[in-house]
Amino acid sequence: MADSSSVSDDSNTDDNSVSTFTSSLVFNIVVAAVIFIAFCVLRSRFKRVYAPRTYAVGKEKRSPSIGAQMLAWIPAVLKVDEDKIIKRVGLDTYMFLRYMRSMFVIFVVLSFLSLVTILPVNITGGAGATELNVLTIANVPSESTKLWVHIVFFMLFVAWVLRNIFVELQVYTRLRIWWLTNPSHAQKIGSSTIMVSSLPQALADSDKKLESTFDMFPGGVRQVIVNRNCSDLEEIVDERDKLAAKLEKLLTSYAATSEKLHKKAAKKNSTYKEPKRPMMRESKVPFKGPKLDAFEFLASKIGELNRRISELGGDPTQFKRQSSAFVFFNKQVAAHMAAQTVLDYKPFSMNLVSLDVSPDDIIWSNLNLNPYDRRIRSYISMAATVGLVIVWSIMTAALTALVSVKNLSKIPALKNMSDSKFFGIFTGIVPAIVLAVVMALLPIVLRLLLRLEGTPRVSEVNLRLLNRYFFFQVWNVYLITIFTSSIFSIATDGLLNPESIISMIPEKVPGSATPILTYILLLAFTGAAKELLQIVRLALRYILPLLFAKTPRKISAAETPAEFDWATSIPTHSLIFLMGFSYSFIAPIVNCFAAVYFGLFYLVYRYQFLYVYNDANWVTGGLSFPKSIKQTMVGVYISEVYMLLMMVAKLAKLDHINANAILRIIFPAIILLLTIFAHIYINDAYMPIINYLPIRGAVEIEENPRIATTFPDVTGNGDLGADELETDSIKAAENKMRRMLYATYGSLVPKRLIDYVLTKVPRLLSPRSPTPDEEQSVNGPAHDSALVSMPTAHHYTDVRPSNDTNIISIDPHAQSLYPPMINEPQDMGAPSMQSISSTTELRNRRTNPTALSVRSTEQRQSRYSMIDTNLLASVGENALAEAFSNPALRASPNVCIWAPLDNFGLCNELHKDVEKWAQGSIRVVTEGTSIDEKGHVRADVEFDPDDTDFVKPAIRADSLHKSG
């Protein structure tokens, strides 16, 4: 047999596939087990790393605390209801978790079907394959009718995947409408706001003309704000901030040195000598100009810059108007209509419109680009991306080739070692690690290119990065790295015999299953465990501060809650689907490990999002989910092309072409054609109603507002409010529970089957009562509010220094009694300033800086509280203009320097001098930080020094003269 001889001849080049696979499997399982055990042990001890969402979010978003038992976290995260997941972590996270669960279910079904059908056919194929190739389609002869098993079940596989895509898109479209109109989102000013770029000059120069242009939409325009060019002010603010950071560092170092010298003098019973003041030159040129006292120079310079900031920022109208603006509508649907409308008759004019705008999401430097500059930049960015593809392809292929046994065995010193078990371990571990490290560097470059294109928002940069990074993953990880050996082998042998290139595909391609398996194993076991352990966060929290964080502000920065990297994680999971599904019929064992991958990550992500990750900075309403679906469709297409090429290659190896072989080509082609039709249907039916609020949905919800506050029937085809008018409370609760079950199991089984089970087991419709732990976690401890005060986090008095870190630890008992203060939702009847982010300074800070008073402790919030601080729709126009102005215009003309005070009060006078030299525009804040007995700086990470207002101290003219 031609198949048997060719496979046998190639058996010597298998690179010890069994040894490679087993070595990789054992290594990754052992590493994952060690990391998993470490997490289970550390989880209850380091809540700031592993459970910040139990206290650092608003009450409605908190997750209940979990016991200290090692495995207690697993049932705790699996029993959370669907609506509670959305309420706690948002629609983006919920749809991502649904995607991971869908992939897990898909590969569980594929694993079962392929193991009982395709795998036995491959094993008994009789084509003479060796090593792991015995389990692949390479062991099935080209003339065998058993190949129909692969075709038929691959058709079922495709149908199963498409069915899940249809169901999940149906769920998402209903949830998207519900999220858009839910009061938690619709009451925010950003929901009815658009940002328009490339304004014509006539509209940019006149607020009245701009307002009249958009006033034709329903409800009219509430306010328009044209952005202004504040480049001069931005430079001053940046310089001021850099000098303030330098002054903060010097004051902290000076206080720590004073503390040490005083203790040393006390031990020797000698006189304390003040440490030498740091000196610096005014000129940036080295060794030019006289040396000056660093404290006085920096404080005076900061005071001068603060005065300039106050003068320039006091009148925004002096800055030139830019070609972009914010338009605030009175109705949400008006913003969605404007975003879909052709706004101008001139080419590229007002062609870039953004919805759901948040000031913190804006890349302000990209707002004033004209449309032609933006297009030229996009062309340059695409060209640079193509160049990166080529460079990364060469680099990844070279690195992979360097660690190949075939190439290493050519080295004389290693020739005799090529058959050892060491090389099996080496090739099973090192290539995957090298590949992962190389790919980790890529997103940084791609993000920079997207920002240089002129993309106006950070969220848009990340959403666009999803597509580019996935393309890189497919090309470099899948097509280049995974198939390096098979493609190069086919190309090398094909040069001598070009006619045999196609016939080599069914022999060489299945041999690439081993690299795929090792890569999936690395990410499934070690990757999931590493995600759970958060080793980087642990280092930032407890190790790096000891080495690099020398100021209270830097110590606190190391405590910033972790954020999920959506732009790089989603393409990686899509790549694993591509790897698994494309080899679902070639090497069925891949399905099993793909199922393990998605199952482990689904469990890990449920914990991470419910207890760890800060989701406040990624709020798109699930817009990453349609991109995941598109990437899934790419995986389906590539898999179908594989099947078609495999059958064509099998046909090319036959001595006589017959009808059976031709039909084996026709059926995969039909599958591909039907998938294209299904994809067209998806684009036409679902994609138009994903990005924008449908008019009919807005009308139904306006007629019946209860629809927006009740979890929808995500699998239904009726109206949004078909059963929302139920007045019976018991019936309404049962309907809600029924919708919960539809959302949970609707993508797994038909809706009719769920209804049938509910008729047989009606107790499933009974709402689950919250456990005492859940009630206590969400509602707070059962203490009488009249007896127990609720101070903010930086007013904890029962604190104890940790021995292994320079961060103050809050006593667990005190923390349970006094959870961090959060901003409760304001009364919608009146404008509220509390809905503004703490980083936004109100206008009177600049116009009347001397009238500031200390803010009451009840109005402060924790520095690292993960509270959504977007403006509410009821906010006043002045606060609205302030919040959506350039960050330089929002900069305060006052600076808070956060530095510790030594325990002997030696730096008191220095702090007063610093405030005096800055003429009252600096306040040295010593609250929330101290110096311990060892001379280490400590900081209360819950305290925010910039959230502390102060009264400008009186400056005597004579003292000011003496200092100067």
Coordinates of C-alpha atoms in Angstrom, one line a residue, residues 56-341:
A56 CA -14.0 47.2 47.5
V57 CA -17.1 47.5 45.4
G58 CA -20.6 48.9 45.9
K59 CA -22.9 46.7 48.1
E60 CA -25.0 45.7 45.1
K61 CA -21.9 44.3 43.3
R62 CA -20.2 42.5 46.2
S63 CA -19.7 38.8 46.2
P64 CA -20.2 36.9 49.5
S65 CA -17.1 35.9 51.4
I66 CA -16.0 32.3 51.1
G67 CA -14.8 30.1 53.9
A68 CA -11.2 29.1 54.4
Q69 CA -11.7 25.5 53.3
M70 CA -9.4 24.7 50.4
L71 CA -12.1 23.9 47.8
A72 CA -14.9 26.0 49.2
W73 CA -14.6 28.5 46.3
I74 CA -15.6 26.0 43.6
P75 CA -19.3 25.5 44.7
A76 CA -19.5 29.1 45.7
V77 CA -18.8 30.4 42.2
L78 CA -20.9 27.8 40.4
K79 CA -24.1 28.4 42.2
V80 CA -24.4 32.1 41.4
D81 CA -27.5 32.9 39.4
E82 CA -27.4 34.4 35.9
D83 CA -29.0 37.7 36.8
K84 CA -26.7 38.1 39.8
I85 CA -23.7 37.6 37.6
I86 CA -24.8 40.5 35.3
K87 CA -25.7 42.6 38.3
R88 CA -22.3 42.1 40.0
V89 CA -19.9 42.1 37.0
G90 CA -21.8 43.4 34.0
L91 CA -22.9 42.2 30.6
D92 CA -19.4 42.1 29.1
T93 CA -18.2 39.6 31.7
Y94 CA -21.5 37.6 31.6
M95 CA -21.3 37.1 27.8
F96 CA -17.6 36.2 28.0
L97 CA -18.4 33.5 30.6
R98 CA -21.3 32.2 28.4
Y99 CA -18.8 32.0 25.5
M100 CA -16.4 30.0 27.6
R101 CA -19.2 27.7 28.8
S102 CA -20.5 27.2 25.2
M103 CA -17.0 26.2 24.0
F104 CA -16.7 23.8 26.9
V105 CA -20.1 22.2 26.1
I106 CA -19.2 22.1 22.4
F107 CA -16.0 20.2 22.9
V108 CA -17.5 17.9 25.5
V109 CA -20.0 16.7 22.9
L110 CA -17.3 16.6 20.2
S111 CA -15.1 14.6 22.5
F112 CA -17.8 12.0 23.2
L113 CA -18.8 11.6 19.6
S114 CA -15.3 11.5 18.2
L115 CA -14.0 9.1 20.8
V116 CA -16.7 6.5 20.2
T117 CA -16.8 6.9 16.4
I118 CA -13.7 8.5 14.7
L119 CA -11.0 7.4 17.1
P120 CA -11.8 3.6 16.7
V121 CA -11.8 4.1 13.0
N122 CA -8.4 5.7 13.1
I123 CA -6.9 3.1 15.3
T124 CA -8.2 0.2 13.2
G125 CA -7.4 2.0 9.9
G126 CA -4.4 -0.2 9.1
A127 CA -2.4 2.3 7.1
G128 CA 0.8 1.5 9.2
A129 CA 1.1 4.8 11.0
T130 CA 3.3 4.9 14.1
E131 CA 3.6 6.9 17.4
L132 CA 0.6 9.3 17.9
N133 CA -0.2 9.2 14.2
V134 CA -2.0 5.9 14.9
L135 CA -4.8 8.0 16.5
T136 CA -5.1 10.3 13.5
I137 CA -6.7 10.2 10.1
A138 CA -3.2 9.4 8.7
N139 CA -3.8 5.8 9.7
V140 CA -6.9 5.5 7.4
P141 CA -6.0 4.4 3.8
S142 CA -7.1 6.7 1.0
E143 CA -9.4 4.0 -0.6
S144 CA -11.1 3.1 2.7
T145 CA -14.9 3.8 3.0
K146 CA -14.2 4.5 6.7
L147 CA -13.4 8.1 5.7
W148 CA -17.2 8.6 5.5
V149 CA -17.3 8.4 9.2
H150 CA -15.0 11.5 9.4
I151 CA -17.2 13.4 6.9
V152 CA -20.6 12.5 8.5
F153 CA -19.5 13.3 12.0
F154 CA -17.7 16.5 10.9
M155 CA -21.0 17.6 9.4
L156 CA -22.6 17.0 12.8
F157 CA -19.8 18.9 14.5
V158 CA -20.4 21.9 12.2
A159 CA -24.1 21.8 12.8
W160 CA -23.6 21.6 16.5
V161 CA -21.3 24.6 16.6
L162 CA -23.6 26.7 14.3
R163 CA -26.6 25.8 16.5
N164 CA -24.8 27.1 19.6
I165 CA -23.8 30.3 17.8
F166 CA -27.4 31.0 16.8
V167 CA -28.7 30.4 20.3
E168 CA -26.0 32.5 22.0
L169 CA -26.6 35.4 19.5
Q170 CA -30.3 35.3 20.3
V171 CA -29.6 35.4 24.0
Y172 CA -27.1 38.3 23.5
T173 CA -29.5 40.5 21.4
R174 CA -32.2 40.3 24.1
L175 CA -29.7 40.9 26.9
R176 CA -28.1 43.8 24.9
I177 CA -31.4 45.6 24.7
W178 CA -32.1 45.0 28.3
W179 CA -28.7 46.3 29.3
L180 CA -29.1 49.4 27.2
T181 CA -32.4 50.3 28.7
N182 CA -31.8 49.2 32.3
P183 CA -31.8 52.1 34.7
S184 CA -28.3 51.2 35.9
H185 CA -27.0 52.2 32.5
A186 CA -29.8 54.4 31.0
Q187 CA -29.6 56.8 33.9
K188 CA -26.0 57.6 33.2
I189 CA -25.3 60.6 31.1
G190 CA -23.0 58.7 28.7
S191 CA -25.9 56.5 27.5
S192 CA -27.5 59.5 25.8
T193 CA -24.2 61.1 24.6
I194 CA -22.3 60.9 21.4
M195 CA -18.8 62.1 20.5
V196 CA -18.6 63.5 16.9
S197 CA -15.2 64.0 15.2
S198 CA -14.3 65.8 12.0
L199 CA -16.7 68.6 12.5
P200 CA -16.9 71.2 9.7
Q201 CA -15.5 74.6 10.8
A202 CA -18.9 76.3 10.7
L203 CA -20.3 73.9 13.3
A204 CA -17.2 73.8 15.5
D205 CA -17.3 77.6 15.8
S206 CA -20.9 77.9 16.8
D207 CA -22.6 76.0 19.6
K208 CA -26.0 77.2 18.3
K209 CA -25.5 75.8 14.8
L210 CA -24.2 72.5 16.2
E211 CA -27.1 72.2 18.5
S212 CA -29.7 73.0 15.8
T213 CA -28.1 70.3 13.6
F214 CA -28.8 67.5 16.1
D215 CA -32.0 69.1 17.6
M216 CA -34.1 67.3 14.9
F217 CA -33.7 64.0 16.7
P218 CA -36.4 62.9 19.2
G219 CA -36.3 64.8 22.5
G220 CA -33.8 67.3 21.2
V221 CA -30.4 68.3 22.5
R222 CA -29.7 69.0 26.1
Q223 CA -26.2 70.5 25.7
V224 CA -23.2 70.5 23.3
I225 CA -19.6 70.9 24.3
V226 CA -16.9 71.5 21.7
N227 CA -13.4 70.3 22.7
R228 CA -10.6 72.8 22.9
N229 CA -6.9 72.7 22.2
C230 CA -5.2 72.9 25.6
S231 CA -1.7 71.8 24.5
D232 CA 0.0 74.7 26.3
L233 CA -1.9 74.0 29.5
E234 CA -1.2 70.3 29.2
E235 CA 2.5 70.9 29.1
I236 CA 2.3 73.0 32.3
V237 CA 0.2 70.4 34.1
D238 CA 2.6 67.6 33.0
E239 CA 5.6 69.5 34.2
R240 CA 3.9 70.3 37.5
D241 CA 3.0 66.7 38.1
K242 CA 6.5 65.5 37.4
L243 CA 8.0 68.0 39.8
A244 CA 5.4 67.1 42.5
A245 CA 6.3 63.5 42.2
K246 CA 10.0 64.4 42.6
L247 CA 9.3 66.5 45.7
E248 CA 7.2 63.7 47.1
K249 CA 10.1 61.3 46.7
L250 CA 12.6 63.7 48.3
L251 CA 10.4 64.5 51.3
T252 CA 9.7 60.8 51.9
S253 CA 13.4 59.9 51.7
Y254 CA 14.3 62.9 54.0
A255 CA 11.8 61.8 56.6
A256 CA 13.1 58.2 56.6
T257 CA 16.7 59.4 56.9
S258 CA 15.8 61.8 59.7
E259 CA 14.1 58.9 61.6
K260 CA 17.2 56.7 61.2
L261 CA 19.7 59.4 62.3
H262 CA 17.6 60.3 65.3
K263 CA 17.4 56.7 66.5
K264 CA 21.1 56.3 65.9
A265 CA 21.9 59.4 67.9
A266 CA 19.6 58.3 70.7
K267 CA 21.4 55.0 71.0
K268 CA 24.8 56.7 71.2
N269 CA 23.5 59.4 73.5
S270 CA 24.8 62.0 71.0
T271 CA 23.4 65.1 69.6
Y272 CA 21.0 64.7 66.6
K273 CA 22.3 66.3 63.5
E274 CA 19.9 67.2 60.8
P275 CA 20.6 65.3 57.5
K276 CA 22.0 67.2 54.6
R277 CA 19.4 68.8 52.4
P278 CA 19.3 67.5 48.8
M279 CA 20.6 70.0 46.3
M280 CA 19.8 70.5 42.6
R281 CA 20.4 72.8 39.7
E282 CA 17.7 74.8 37.9
S283 CA 19.2 74.2 34.5
K284 CA 18.5 70.9 32.7
V285 CA 22.1 71.0 31.3
P286 CA 24.4 69.0 33.6
F287 CA 26.7 71.1 35.9
K288 CA 25.3 74.4 34.7
G289 CA 24.1 77.0 37.2
P290 CA 24.4 77.2 41.0
K291 CA 23.2 74.5 43.3
L292 CA 19.9 75.2 45.1
D293 CA 18.0 73.7 48.0
A294 CA 15.9 71.1 46.3
F295 CA 12.9 71.5 48.6
E296 CA 12.7 75.2 48.2
F297 CA 13.3 75.2 44.4
L298 CA 10.7 72.4 43.7
A299 CA 8.1 73.9 46.0
S300 CA 8.6 77.4 44.5
K301 CA 8.5 76.1 41.0
I302 CA 5.3 74.1 41.7
G303 CA 3.7 77.1 43.2
E304 CA 4.6 79.1 40.1
L305 CA 3.1 76.4 37.8
N306 CA 0.0 76.2 39.9
R307 CA -0.6 79.9 39.5
R308 CA -0.3 79.6 35.7
I309 CA -2.7 76.6 35.8
S310 CA -5.2 78.7 37.7
E311 CA -4.8 81.6 35.3
L312 CA -5.0 79.6 32.1
G313 CA -7.6 77.2 33.3
G314 CA -9.9 79.8 34.7
D315 CA -11.2 80.8 31.3
P316 CA -11.5 77.8 28.9
T317 CA -12.9 80.1 26.1
Q318 CA -9.3 81.4 25.4
F319 CA -8.4 78.0 24.0
K320 CA -9.0 77.3 20.3
R321 CA -12.0 75.1 19.4
Q322 CA -11.2 71.7 18.0
S323 CA -13.0 69.7 15.3
S324 CA -14.8 67.4 17.8
A325 CA -17.6 67.8 20.2
F326 CA -19.9 66.0 22.7
V327 CA -23.6 66.1 22.0
F328 CA -25.9 65.3 25.0
F329 CA -29.4 64.3 24.1
N330 CA -32.5 64.3 26.3
K331 CA -33.4 60.8 25.1
Q332 CA -31.2 57.7 24.8
V333 CA -32.8 56.6 21.5
A334 CA -31.8 60.0 19.9
A335 CA -28.2 59.3 20.5
H336 CA -28.5 55.8 18.9
M337 CA -30.3 57.3 15.9
A338 CA -27.7 60.0 15.5
A339 CA -24.9 57.5 15.5
Q340 CA -26.5 55.6 12.6
T341 CA -27.3 58.7 10.5

